[in-house]
mmCIF file with all atom_site columns, C-alpha atoms in Angstrom:
data_model
loop_
_atom_site.group_PDB
_atom_site.id
_atom_site.type_symbol
_atom_site.label_atom_id
_atom_site.label_alt_id
_atom_site.label_comp_id
_atom_site.label_asym_id
_atom_site.label_entity_id
_atom_site.label_seq_id
_atom_site.pdbx_PDB_ins_code
_atom_site.Cartn_x
_atom_site.Cartn_y
_atom_site.Cartn_z
_atom_site.occupancy
_atom_site.B_iso_or_equiv
_atom_site.pdbx_formal_charge
_atom_site.auth_seq_id
_atom_site.auth_comp_id
_atom_site.auth_asym_id
_atom_site.auth_atom_id
_atom_site.pdbx_PDB_model_num
ATOM 1   C CA . UNK S 1 1   ? 119.540 44.158 101.451 1.00 0.00 ? 1   UNK S CA 1
ATOM 2   C CA . UNK S 1 2   ? 120.503 45.847 98.148  1.00 0.00 ? 2   UNK S CA 1
ATOM 3   C CA . UNK S 1 3   ? 124.230 44.882 97.958  1.00 0.00 ? 3   UNK S CA 1
ATOM 4   C CA . UNK S 1 4   ? 125.877 46.375 94.842  1.00 0.00 ? 4   UNK S CA 1
ATOM 5   C CA . UNK S 1 5   ? 123.576 48.425 92.609  1.00 0.00 ? 5   UNK S CA 1
ATOM 6   C CA . UNK S 1 6   ? 124.505 49.494 89.091  1.00 0.00 ? 6   UNK S CA 1
ATOM 7   C CA . UNK S 1 7   ? 122.686 51.911 86.796  1.00 0.00 ? 7   UNK S CA 1
ATOM 8   C CA . UNK S 1 8   ? 121.786 51.971 83.996  1.00 0.00 ? 8   UNK S CA 1
ATOM 9   C CA . UNK S 1 9   ? 121.276 48.307 83.065  1.00 0.00 ? 9   UNK S CA 1
ATOM 10  C CA . UNK S 1 10  ? 121.331 49.060 79.354  1.00 0.00 ? 10  UNK S CA 1
ATOM 11  C CA . UNK S 1 11  ? 122.563 51.999 77.305  1.00 0.00 ? 11  UNK S CA 1
ATOM 12  C CA . UNK S 1 12  ? 123.259 52.752 73.667  1.00 0.00 ? 12  UNK S CA 1
ATOM 13  C CA . UNK S 1 13  ? 125.782 55.486 72.930  1.00 0.00 ? 13  UNK S CA 1
ATOM 14  C CA . UNK S 1 14  ? 126.958 57.138 69.757  1.00 0.00 ? 14  UNK S CA 1
ATOM 15  C CA . UNK S 1 15  ? 130.676 57.322 69.027  1.00 0.00 ? 15  UNK S CA 1
ATOM 16  C CA . UNK S 1 16  ? 132.201 60.303 70.844  1.00 0.00 ? 16  UNK S CA 1
ATOM 17  C CA . UNK S 1 17  ? 129.458 60.646 73.441  1.00 0.00 ? 17  UNK S CA 1
ATOM 18  C CA . UNK S 1 18  ? 130.193 60.599 77.157  1.00 0.00 ? 18  UNK S CA 1
ATOM 19  C CA . UNK S 1 19  ? 128.435 58.881 79.999  1.00 0.00 ? 19  UNK S CA 1
ATOM 20  C CA . UNK S 1 20  ? 128.812 57.711 83.567  1.00 0.00 ? 20  UNK S CA 1
ATOM 21  C CA . UNK S 1 21  ? 128.009 54.257 84.889  1.00 0.00 ? 21  UNK S CA 1
ATOM 22  C CA . UNK S 1 22  ? 126.867 54.518 88.473  1.00 0.00 ? 22  UNK S CA 1
ATOM 23  C CA . UNK S 1 23  ? 127.741 52.027 91.199  1.00 0.00 ? 23  UNK S CA 1
ATOM 24  C CA . UNK S 1 24  ? 126.774 52.119 94.847  1.00 0.00 ? 24  UNK S CA 1
ATOM 25  C CA . UNK S 1 25  ? 127.114 49.554 97.635  1.00 0.00 ? 25  UNK S CA 1
ATOM 26  C CA . UNK S 1 26  ? 125.485 49.481 101.050 1.00 0.00 ? 26  UNK S CA 1
ATOM 27  C CA . UNK S 1 27  ? 127.780 46.939 102.730 1.00 0.00 ? 27  UNK S CA 1
ATOM 28  C CA . UNK S 1 28  ? 130.378 49.453 103.968 1.00 0.00 ? 28  UNK S CA 1
ATOM 29  C CA . UNK S 1 29  ? 133.051 47.728 101.877 1.00 0.00 ? 29  UNK S CA 1
ATOM 30  C CA . UNK S 1 30  ? 136.411 49.441 101.518 1.00 0.00 ? 30  UNK S CA 1
ATOM 31  C CA . UNK S 1 31  ? 137.378 47.939 98.175  1.00 0.00 ? 31  UNK S CA 1
ATOM 32  C CA . UNK S 1 32  ? 135.493 48.574 94.938  1.00 0.00 ? 32  UNK S CA 1
ATOM 33  C CA . UNK S 1 33  ? 136.232 47.455 91.378  1.00 0.00 ? 33  UNK S CA 1
ATOM 34  C CA . UNK S 1 34  ? 135.099 47.937 87.810  1.00 0.00 ? 34  UNK S CA 1
ATOM 35  C CA . UNK S 1 35  ? 135.383 45.027 85.372  1.00 0.00 ? 35  UNK S CA 1
ATOM 36  C CA . UNK S 1 36  ? 134.391 44.645 81.754  1.00 0.00 ? 36  UNK S CA 1
ATOM 37  C CA . UNK S 1 37  ? 133.234 41.340 80.336  1.00 0.00 ? 37  UNK S CA 1
ATOM 38  C CA . UNK S 1 38  ? 133.635 40.564 76.654  1.00 0.00 ? 38  UNK S CA 1
ATOM 39  C CA . UNK S 1 39  ? 132.527 37.285 75.043  1.00 0.00 ? 39  UNK S CA 1
ATOM 40  C CA . UNK S 1 40  ? 135.154 34.574 75.465  1.00 0.00 ? 40  UNK S CA 1
ATOM 41  C CA . UNK S 1 41  ? 137.475 36.941 77.325  1.00 0.00 ? 41  UNK S CA 1
ATOM 42  C CA . UNK S 1 42  ? 136.487 36.634 80.952  1.00 0.00 ? 42  UNK S CA 1
ATOM 43  C CA . UNK S 1 43  ? 136.520 39.642 83.242  1.00 0.00 ? 43  UNK S CA 1
ATOM 44  C CA . UNK S 1 44  ? 139.126 42.354 82.835  1.00 0.00 ? 44  UNK S CA 1
ATOM 45  C CA . UNK S 1 45  ? 139.854 44.836 85.622  1.00 0.00 ? 45  UNK S CA 1
ATOM 46  C CA . UNK S 1 46  ? 139.479 48.485 84.552  1.00 0.00 ? 46  UNK S CA 1
ATOM 47  C CA . UNK S 1 47  ? 139.974 50.425 87.784  1.00 0.00 ? 47  UNK S CA 1
ATOM 48  C CA . UNK S 1 48  ? 139.820 49.721 91.473  1.00 0.00 ? 48  UNK S CA 1
ATOM 49  C CA . UNK S 1 49  ? 139.732 51.625 94.746  1.00 0.00 ? 49  UNK S CA 1
ATOM 50  C CA . UNK S 1 50  ? 140.898 50.597 98.204  1.00 0.00 ? 50  UNK S CA 1
ATOM 51  C CA . UNK S 1 51  ? 139.016 53.383 99.961  1.00 0.00 ? 51  UNK S CA 1
ATOM 52  C CA . UNK S 1 52  ? 137.499 56.835 99.598  1.00 0.00 ? 52  UNK S CA 1
ATOM 53  C CA . UNK S 1 53  ? 139.856 59.184 97.777  1.00 0.00 ? 53  UNK S CA 1
ATOM 54  C CA . UNK S 1 54  ? 142.107 56.378 96.459  1.00 0.00 ? 54  UNK S CA 1
ATOM 55  C CA . UNK S 1 55  ? 141.893 54.888 92.970  1.00 0.00 ? 55  UNK S CA 1
ATOM 56  C CA . UNK S 1 56  ? 144.272 52.916 90.796  1.00 0.00 ? 56  UNK S CA 1
ATOM 57  C CA . UNK S 1 57  ? 144.439 51.515 87.277  1.00 0.00 ? 57  UNK S CA 1
ATOM 58  C CA . UNK S 1 58  ? 143.721 47.927 86.497  1.00 0.00 ? 58  UNK S CA 1
ATOM 59  C CA . UNK S 1 59  ? 144.517 45.923 83.392  1.00 0.00 ? 59  UNK S CA 1
ATOM 60  C CA . UNK S 1 60  ? 142.499 47.928 80.815  1.00 0.00 ? 60  UNK S CA 1
ATOM 61  C CA . UNK S 1 61  ? 142.080 51.549 82.042  1.00 0.00 ? 61  UNK S CA 1
ATOM 62  C CA . UNK S 1 62  ? 142.440 53.442 78.746  1.00 0.00 ? 62  UNK S CA 1
ATOM 63  C CA . UNK S 1 63  ? 139.339 55.441 77.825  1.00 0.00 ? 63  UNK S CA 1
ATOM 64  C CA . UNK S 1 64  ? 137.905 55.376 81.341  1.00 0.00 ? 64  UNK S CA 1
ATOM 65  C CA . UNK S 1 65  ? 138.056 57.455 84.504  1.00 0.00 ? 65  UNK S CA 1
ATOM 66  C CA . UNK S 1 66  ? 136.843 56.873 88.041  1.00 0.00 ? 66  UNK S CA 1
ATOM 67  C CA . UNK S 1 67  ? 136.413 58.738 91.281  1.00 0.00 ? 67  UNK S CA 1
ATOM 68  C CA . UNK S 1 68  ? 135.740 57.625 94.848  1.00 0.00 ? 68  UNK S CA 1
ATOM 69  C CA . UNK S 1 69  ? 134.492 60.524 96.939  1.00 0.00 ? 69  UNK S CA 1
ATOM 70  C CA . UNK S 1 70  ? 132.509 58.333 99.348  1.00 0.00 ? 70  UNK S CA 1
ATOM 71  C CA . UNK S 1 71  ? 132.776 54.759 100.608 1.00 0.00 ? 71  UNK S CA 1
ATOM 72  C CA . UNK S 1 72  ? 129.470 53.871 98.954  1.00 0.00 ? 72  UNK S CA 1
ATOM 73  C CA . UNK S 1 73  ? 129.892 55.200 95.417  1.00 0.00 ? 73  UNK S CA 1
ATOM 74  C CA . UNK S 1 74  ? 132.338 54.377 92.630  1.00 0.00 ? 74  UNK S CA 1
ATOM 75  C CA . UNK S 1 75  ? 131.218 55.835 89.267  1.00 0.00 ? 75  UNK S CA 1
ATOM 76  C CA . UNK S 1 76  ? 132.923 54.922 85.987  1.00 0.00 ? 76  UNK S CA 1
ATOM 77  C CA . UNK S 1 77  ? 133.187 57.661 83.354  1.00 0.00 ? 77  UNK S CA 1
ATOM 78  C CA . UNK S 1 78  ? 133.558 57.141 79.610  1.00 0.00 ? 78  UNK S CA 1
ATOM 79  C CA . UNK S 1 79  ? 134.656 60.434 78.060  1.00 0.00 ? 79  UNK S CA 1
ATOM 80  C CA . UNK S 1 80  ? 134.691 59.709 74.309  1.00 0.00 ? 80  UNK S CA 1
ATOM 81  C CA . UNK S 1 81  ? 132.849 56.493 73.633  1.00 0.00 ? 81  UNK S CA 1
ATOM 82  C CA . UNK S 1 82  ? 134.366 54.160 71.041  1.00 0.00 ? 82  UNK S CA 1
ATOM 83  C CA . UNK S 1 83  ? 132.995 50.919 69.536  1.00 0.00 ? 83  UNK S CA 1
ATOM 84  C CA . UNK S 1 84  ? 135.750 49.023 71.396  1.00 0.00 ? 84  UNK S CA 1
ATOM 85  C CA . UNK S 1 85  ? 134.004 49.976 74.639  1.00 0.00 ? 85  UNK S CA 1
ATOM 86  C CA . UNK S 1 86  ? 130.929 47.963 73.737  1.00 0.00 ? 86  UNK S CA 1
ATOM 87  C CA . UNK S 1 87  ? 130.817 45.478 76.603  1.00 0.00 ? 87  UNK S CA 1
ATOM 88  C CA . UNK S 1 88  ? 129.084 44.437 79.784  1.00 0.00 ? 88  UNK S CA 1
ATOM 89  C CA . UNK S 1 89  ? 130.419 46.328 82.784  1.00 0.00 ? 89  UNK S CA 1
ATOM 90  C CA . UNK S 1 90  ? 130.381 44.954 86.303  1.00 0.00 ? 90  UNK S CA 1
ATOM 91  C CA . UNK S 1 91  ? 130.980 46.827 89.509  1.00 0.00 ? 91  UNK S CA 1
ATOM 92  C CA . UNK S 1 92  ? 132.087 44.817 92.530  1.00 0.00 ? 92  UNK S CA 1
ATOM 93  C CA . UNK S 1 93  ? 133.009 45.402 96.134  1.00 0.00 ? 93  UNK S CA 1
ATOM 94  C CA . UNK S 1 94  ? 134.786 43.533 98.915  1.00 0.00 ? 94  UNK S CA 1
ATOM 95  C CA . UNK S 1 95  ? 135.552 44.155 102.544 1.00 0.00 ? 95  UNK S CA 1
ATOM 96  C CA . UNK S 1 96  ? 139.305 43.679 102.578 1.00 0.00 ? 96  UNK S CA 1
ATOM 97  C CA . UNK S 1 97  ? 140.460 42.987 99.037  1.00 0.00 ? 97  UNK S CA 1
ATOM 98  C CA . UNK S 1 98  ? 140.066 39.922 96.859  1.00 0.00 ? 98  UNK S CA 1
ATOM 99  C CA . UNK S 1 99  ? 142.529 37.673 98.689  1.00 0.00 ? 99  UNK S CA 1
ATOM 100 C CA . UNK S 1 100 ? 140.840 38.080 102.020 1.00 0.00 ? 100 UNK S CA 1
ATOM 101 C CA . UNK S 1 101 ? 137.305 38.877 101.058 1.00 0.00 ? 101 UNK S CA 1
ATOM 102 C CA . UNK S 1 102 ? 134.616 37.711 98.669  1.00 0.00 ? 102 UNK S CA 1
ATOM 103 C CA . UNK S 1 103 ? 133.842 39.915 95.678  1.00 0.00 ? 103 UNK S CA 1
ATOM 104 C CA . UNK S 1 104 ? 130.194 40.956 95.494  1.00 0.00 ? 104 UNK S CA 1
ATOM 105 C CA . UNK S 1 105 ? 129.114 41.888 91.993  1.00 0.00 ? 105 UNK S CA 1
ATOM 106 C CA . UNK S 1 106 ? 126.317 44.054 90.710  1.00 0.00 ? 106 UNK S CA 1
ATOM 107 C CA . UNK S 1 107 ? 124.022 42.773 87.958  1.00 0.00 ? 107 UNK S CA 1
ATOM 108 C CA . UNK S 1 108 ? 125.918 44.520 85.196  1.00 0.00 ? 108 UNK S CA 1
ATOM 109 C CA . UNK S 1 109 ? 125.450 47.365 82.730  1.00 0.00 ? 109 UNK S CA 1
ATOM 110 C CA . UNK S 1 110 ? 125.301 46.463 79.045  1.00 0.00 ? 110 UNK S CA 1
ATOM 111 C CA . UNK S 1 111 ? 126.760 49.261 76.921  1.00 0.00 ? 111 UNK S CA 1
ATOM 112 C CA . UNK S 1 112 ? 126.625 49.424 73.129  1.00 0.00 ? 112 UNK S CA 1
ATOM 113 C CA . UNK S 1 113 ? 128.561 52.080 71.211  1.00 0.00 ? 113 UNK S CA 1
ATOM 114 C CA . UNK S 1 114 ? 127.421 52.633 67.631  1.00 0.00 ? 114 UNK S CA 1
ATOM 115 C CA . UNK B 2 1   ? 151.110 39.803 85.264  1.00 0.00 ? 1   UNK B CA 1
ATOM 116 C CA . UNK B 2 2   ? 149.080 36.679 85.893  1.00 0.00 ? 2   UNK B CA 1
ATOM 117 C CA . UNK B 2 3   ? 147.669 34.709 82.959  1.00 0.00 ? 3   UNK B CA 1
ATOM 118 C CA . UNK B 2 4   ? 144.836 32.261 83.626  1.00 0.00 ? 4   UNK B CA 1
ATOM 119 C CA . UNK B 2 5   ? 143.701 29.764 81.014  1.00 0.00 ? 5   UNK B CA 1
ATOM 120 C CA . UNK B 2 6   ? 140.428 27.870 81.419  1.00 0.00 ? 6   UNK B CA 1
ATOM 121 C CA . UNK B 2 7   ? 139.171 24.746 79.637  1.00 0.00 ? 7   UNK B CA 1
ATOM 122 C CA . UNK B 2 8   ? 136.804 23.762 78.215  1.00 0.00 ? 8   UNK B CA 1
ATOM 123 C CA . UNK B 2 9   ? 134.943 26.834 76.982  1.00 0.00 ? 9   UNK B CA 1
ATOM 124 C CA . UNK B 2 10  ? 131.679 24.882 76.830  1.00 0.00 ? 10  UNK B CA 1
ATOM 125 C CA . UNK B 2 11  ? 130.602 21.727 78.623  1.00 0.00 ? 11  UNK B CA 1
ATOM 126 C CA . UNK B 2 12  ? 127.388 19.748 78.216  1.00 0.00 ? 12  UNK B CA 1
ATOM 127 C CA . UNK B 2 13  ? 126.611 17.023 80.743  1.00 0.00 ? 13  UNK B CA 1
ATOM 128 C CA . UNK B 2 14  ? 123.699 14.724 81.451  1.00 0.00 ? 14  UNK B CA 1
ATOM 129 C CA . UNK B 2 15  ? 121.858 15.439 84.672  1.00 0.00 ? 15  UNK B CA 1
ATOM 130 C CA . UNK B 2 16  ? 123.404 13.388 87.445  1.00 0.00 ? 16  UNK B CA 1
ATOM 131 C CA . UNK B 2 17  ? 126.818 13.151 85.801  1.00 0.00 ? 17  UNK B CA 1
ATOM 132 C CA . UNK B 2 18  ? 129.931 15.009 86.936  1.00 0.00 ? 18  UNK B CA 1
ATOM 133 C CA . UNK B 2 19  ? 131.443 18.149 85.415  1.00 0.00 ? 19  UNK B CA 1
ATOM 134 C CA . UNK B 2 20  ? 135.109 19.108 85.588  1.00 0.00 ? 20  UNK B CA 1
ATOM 135 C CA . UNK B 2 21  ? 136.605 22.463 84.625  1.00 0.00 ? 21  UNK B CA 1
ATOM 136 C CA . UNK B 2 22  ? 140.363 22.985 84.569  1.00 0.00 ? 22  UNK B CA 1
ATOM 137 C CA . UNK B 2 23  ? 142.467 26.123 84.882  1.00 0.00 ? 23  UNK B CA 1
ATOM 138 C CA . UNK B 2 24  ? 146.163 26.841 84.657  1.00 0.00 ? 24  UNK B CA 1
ATOM 139 C CA . UNK B 2 25  ? 147.984 29.922 85.883  1.00 0.00 ? 25  UNK B CA 1
ATOM 140 C CA . UNK B 2 26  ? 151.363 31.429 85.114  1.00 0.00 ? 26  UNK B CA 1
ATOM 141 C CA . UNK B 2 27  ? 152.514 33.266 88.252  1.00 0.00 ? 27  UNK B CA 1
ATOM 142 C CA . UNK B 2 28  ? 154.028 30.872 90.774  1.00 0.00 ? 28  UNK B CA 1
ATOM 143 C CA . UNK B 2 29  ? 153.487 33.523 93.469  1.00 0.00 ? 29  UNK B CA 1
ATOM 144 C CA . UNK B 2 30  ? 149.695 33.216 93.162  1.00 0.00 ? 30  UNK B CA 1
ATOM 145 C CA . UNK B 2 31  ? 148.168 32.022 96.393  1.00 0.00 ? 31  UNK B CA 1
ATOM 146 C CA . UNK B 2 32  ? 144.402 32.444 96.159  1.00 0.00 ? 32  UNK B CA 1
ATOM 147 C CA . UNK B 2 33  ? 142.091 30.698 93.673  1.00 0.00 ? 33  UNK B CA 1
ATOM 148 C CA . UNK B 2 34  ? 138.355 31.441 93.745  1.00 0.00 ? 34  UNK B CA 1
ATOM 149 C CA . UNK B 2 35  ? 135.607 30.110 91.475  1.00 0.00 ? 35  UNK B CA 1
ATOM 150 C CA . UNK B 2 36  ? 132.647 32.245 90.468  1.00 0.00 ? 36  UNK B CA 1
ATOM 151 C CA . UNK B 2 37  ? 129.307 31.189 88.982  1.00 0.00 ? 37  UNK B CA 1
ATOM 152 C CA . UNK B 2 38  ? 127.377 33.545 86.707  1.00 0.00 ? 38  UNK B CA 1
ATOM 153 C CA . UNK B 2 39  ? 123.736 32.875 85.958  1.00 0.00 ? 39  UNK B CA 1
ATOM 154 C CA . UNK B 2 40  ? 122.060 34.457 82.970  1.00 0.00 ? 40  UNK B CA 1
ATOM 155 C CA . UNK B 2 41  ? 121.592 38.207 83.415  1.00 0.00 ? 41  UNK B CA 1
ATOM 156 C CA . UNK B 2 42  ? 123.323 38.247 86.796  1.00 0.00 ? 42  UNK B CA 1
ATOM 157 C CA . UNK B 2 43  ? 126.704 39.176 88.158  1.00 0.00 ? 43  UNK B CA 1
ATOM 158 C CA . UNK B 2 44  ? 129.203 36.455 89.103  1.00 0.00 ? 44  UNK B CA 1
ATOM 159 C CA . UNK B 2 45  ? 128.883 34.927 92.558  1.00 0.00 ? 45  UNK B CA 1
ATOM 160 C CA . UNK B 2 46  ? 131.582 33.181 94.583  1.00 0.00 ? 46  UNK B CA 1
ATOM 161 C CA . UNK B 2 47  ? 130.905 29.459 94.995  1.00 0.00 ? 47  UNK B CA 1
ATOM 162 C CA . UNK B 2 48  ? 134.162 28.141 96.411  1.00 0.00 ? 48  UNK B CA 1
ATOM 163 C CA . UNK B 2 49  ? 137.762 29.183 96.860  1.00 0.00 ? 49  UNK B CA 1
ATOM 164 C CA . UNK B 2 50  ? 141.060 27.599 97.816  1.00 0.00 ? 50  UNK B CA 1
ATOM 165 C CA . UNK B 2 51  ? 144.336 28.936 99.139  1.00 0.00 ? 51  UNK B CA 1
ATOM 166 C CA . UNK B 2 52  ? 147.807 27.729 98.289  1.00 0.00 ? 52  UNK B CA 1
ATOM 167 C CA . UNK B 2 53  ? 148.346 25.917 101.575 1.00 0.00 ? 53  UNK B CA 1
ATOM 168 C CA . UNK B 2 54  ? 145.458 23.528 100.832 1.00 0.00 ? 54  UNK B CA 1
ATOM 169 C CA . UNK B 2 55  ? 145.299 20.823 98.150  1.00 0.00 ? 55  UNK B CA 1
ATOM 170 C CA . UNK B 2 56  ? 141.564 20.197 98.104  1.00 0.00 ? 56  UNK B CA 1
ATOM 171 C CA . UNK B 2 57  ? 138.380 21.729 99.421  1.00 0.00 ? 57  UNK B CA 1
ATOM 172 C CA . UNK B 2 58  ? 134.798 20.438 99.298  1.00 0.00 ? 58  UNK B CA 1
ATOM 173 C CA . UNK B 2 59  ? 131.409 22.026 99.791  1.00 0.00 ? 59  UNK B CA 1
ATOM 174 C CA . UNK B 2 60  ? 128.534 19.601 99.273  1.00 0.00 ? 60  UNK B CA 1
ATOM 175 C CA . UNK B 2 61  ? 128.501 18.744 95.542  1.00 0.00 ? 61  UNK B CA 1
ATOM 176 C CA . UNK B 2 62  ? 131.361 21.003 94.524  1.00 0.00 ? 62  UNK B CA 1
ATOM 177 C CA . UNK B 2 63  ? 135.061 20.554 95.130  1.00 0.00 ? 63  UNK B CA 1
ATOM 178 C CA . UNK B 2 64  ? 138.222 22.299 94.056  1.00 0.00 ? 64  UNK B CA 1
ATOM 179 C CA . UNK B 2 65  ? 141.704 20.792 93.779  1.00 0.00 ? 65  UNK B CA 1
ATOM 180 C CA . UNK B 2 66  ? 144.987 22.646 93.509  1.00 0.00 ? 66  UNK B CA 1
ATOM 181 C CA . UNK B 2 67  ? 148.339 21.440 92.217  1.00 0.00 ? 67  UNK B CA 1
ATOM 182 C CA . UNK B 2 68  ? 150.870 24.185 92.914  1.00 0.00 ? 68  UNK B CA 1
ATOM 183 C CA . UNK B 2 69  ? 153.754 22.324 91.335  1.00 0.00 ? 69  UNK B CA 1
ATOM 184 C CA . UNK B 2 70  ? 151.956 22.031 88.021  1.00 0.00 ? 70  UNK B CA 1
ATOM 185 C CA . UNK B 2 71  ? 150.212 25.403 88.474  1.00 0.00 ? 71  UNK B CA 1
ATOM 186 C CA . UNK B 2 72  ? 146.737 24.150 87.803  1.00 0.00 ? 72  UNK B CA 1
ATOM 187 C CA . UNK B 2 73  ? 143.475 23.906 89.690  1.00 0.00 ? 73  UNK B CA 1
ATOM 188 C CA . UNK B 2 74  ? 140.129 22.318 88.910  1.00 0.00 ? 74  UNK B CA 1
ATOM 189 C CA . UNK B 2 75  ? 136.455 22.582 89.794  1.00 0.00 ? 75  UNK B CA 1
ATOM 190 C CA . UNK B 2 76  ? 134.472 19.371 90.194  1.00 0.00 ? 76  UNK B CA 1
ATOM 191 C CA . UNK B 2 77  ? 130.673 19.318 90.303  1.00 0.00 ? 77  UNK B CA 1
ATOM 192 C CA . UNK B 2 78  ? 129.119 15.970 91.152  1.00 0.00 ? 78  UNK B CA 1
ATOM 193 C CA . UNK B 2 79  ? 125.516 14.829 90.629  1.00 0.00 ? 79  UNK B CA 1
ATOM 194 C CA . UNK B 2 80  ? 124.814 17.776 88.369  1.00 0.00 ? 80  UNK B CA 1
ATOM 195 C CA . UNK B 2 81  ? 121.369 19.368 88.443  1.00 0.00 ? 81  UNK B CA 1
ATOM 196 C CA . UNK B 2 82  ? 119.623 21.776 86.031  1.00 0.00 ? 82  UNK B CA 1
ATOM 197 C CA . UNK B 2 83  ? 120.363 24.688 88.361  1.00 0.00 ? 83  UNK B CA 1
ATOM 198 C CA . UNK B 2 84  ? 124.092 24.068 87.831  1.00 0.00 ? 84  UNK B CA 1
ATOM 199 C CA . UNK B 2 85  ? 123.691 25.384 84.273  1.00 0.00 ? 85  UNK B CA 1
ATOM 200 C CA . UNK B 2 86  ? 125.654 28.658 84.227  1.00 0.00 ? 86  UNK B CA 1
ATOM 201 C CA . UNK B 2 87  ? 128.971 30.214 83.250  1.00 0.00 ? 87  UNK B CA 1
ATOM 202 C CA . UNK B 2 88  ? 131.825 29.368 85.620  1.00 0.00 ? 88  UNK B CA 1
ATOM 203 C CA . UNK B 2 89  ? 134.961 31.471 86.000  1.00 0.00 ? 89  UNK B CA 1
ATOM 204 C CA . UNK B 2 90  ? 138.190 30.523 87.673  1.00 0.00 ? 90  UNK B CA 1
ATOM 205 C CA . UNK B 2 91  ? 140.541 33.200 88.958  1.00 0.00 ? 91  UNK B CA 1
ATOM 206 C CA . UNK B 2 92  ? 143.977 33.541 90.484  1.00 0.00 ? 92  UNK B CA 1
ATOM 207 C CA . UNK B 2 93  ? 145.506 36.224 92.609  1.00 0.00 ? 93  UNK B CA 1
ATOM 208 C CA . UNK B 2 94  ? 149.172 36.970 93.106  1.00 0.00 ? 94  UNK B CA 1
ATOM 209 C CA . UNK B 2 95  ? 150.938 39.455 95.318  1.00 0.00 ? 95  UNK B CA 1
ATOM 210 C CA . UNK B 2 96  ? 149.407 42.518 93.694  1.00 0.00 ? 96  UNK B CA 1
ATOM 211 C CA . UNK B 2 97  ? 146.026 41.626 95.262  1.00 0.00 ? 97  UNK B CA 1
ATOM 212 C CA . UNK B 2 98  ? 144.242 41.751 91.919  1.00 0.00 ? 98  UNK B CA 1
ATOM 213 C CA . UNK B 2 99  ? 142.303 38.825 90.524  1.00 0.00 ? 99  UNK B CA 1
ATOM 214 C CA . UNK B 2 100 ? 142.958 37.541 87.019  1.00 0.00 ? 100 UNK B CA 1
ATOM 215 C CA . UNK B 2 101 ? 139.986 35.650 85.591  1.00 0.00 ? 101 UNK B CA 1
ATOM 216 C CA . UNK B 2 102 ? 139.814 32.806 83.117  1.00 0.00 ? 102 UNK B CA 1
ATOM 217 C CA . UNK B 2 103 ? 137.685 33.183 79.987  1.00 0.00 ? 103 UNK B CA 1
ATOM 218 C CA . UNK B 2 104 ? 134.795 31.186 81.459  1.00 0.00 ? 104 UNK B CA 1
ATOM 219 C CA . UNK B 2 105 ? 133.108 27.826 80.872  1.00 0.00 ? 105 UNK B CA 1
ATOM 220 C CA . UNK B 2 106 ? 129.464 27.602 79.851  1.00 0.00 ? 106 UNK B CA 1
ATOM 221 C CA . UNK B 2 107 ? 128.007 24.526 81.536  1.00 0.00 ? 107 UNK B CA 1
ATOM 222 C CA . UNK B 2 108 ? 124.735 23.070 80.275  1.00 0.00 ? 108 UNK B CA 1
ATOM 223 C CA . UNK B 2 109 ? 123.062 20.287 82.240  1.00 0.00 ? 109 UNK B CA 1
ATOM 224 C CA . UNK B 2 110 ? 120.760 18.209 80.034  1.00 0.00 ? 110 UNK B CA 1
ATOM 225 C CA . UNK B 2 111 ? 117.644 16.798 81.658  1.00 0.00 ? 111 UNK B CA 1
#
């Protein structure tokens, strides 16, 4: 049972480069989320989706884009990487939203922008 | 939006002792308070949660208490074991259905 799978696990980018963090879940969850985790700062919500074709901004969306063409996949796009985007990124999913369903997290993607 | 503060940031306890982590929240409309445990190199995992209509909840060695009047909630781990060493996050959710997380507490259980 794979759960939430993120790729890549590690990546180093140069300033101005673009990349996509992939996230897929096999639990048929409606809700999917992207968080970033910075030391001493907890988890900050970047974007979330309540179903295929629907996305919305979270707390820190600037510099990122998302799409949700299928229930399973929720990629996060960085268009012009900046050092401030150095972080650990977590994708998560839940069946009915965080108040009524447990969040299941992937193992994270560590991104360094130099 | 919701603001969640978590204390302490680090906690070292002797194996067998208890550990307590405290969180406060700002939005009085918040009604759901989960706790997540993150082991090294892994994503966070839900360990216990509590809703606003309950004051306390227990699950084996872990318990959570909620004081809605004071807007704070706490995680209690009794008889700590080495496998309890991890980072613990509290969170709160208000009517916008989005979780706000605390900054995390690194718990180290000394053998």
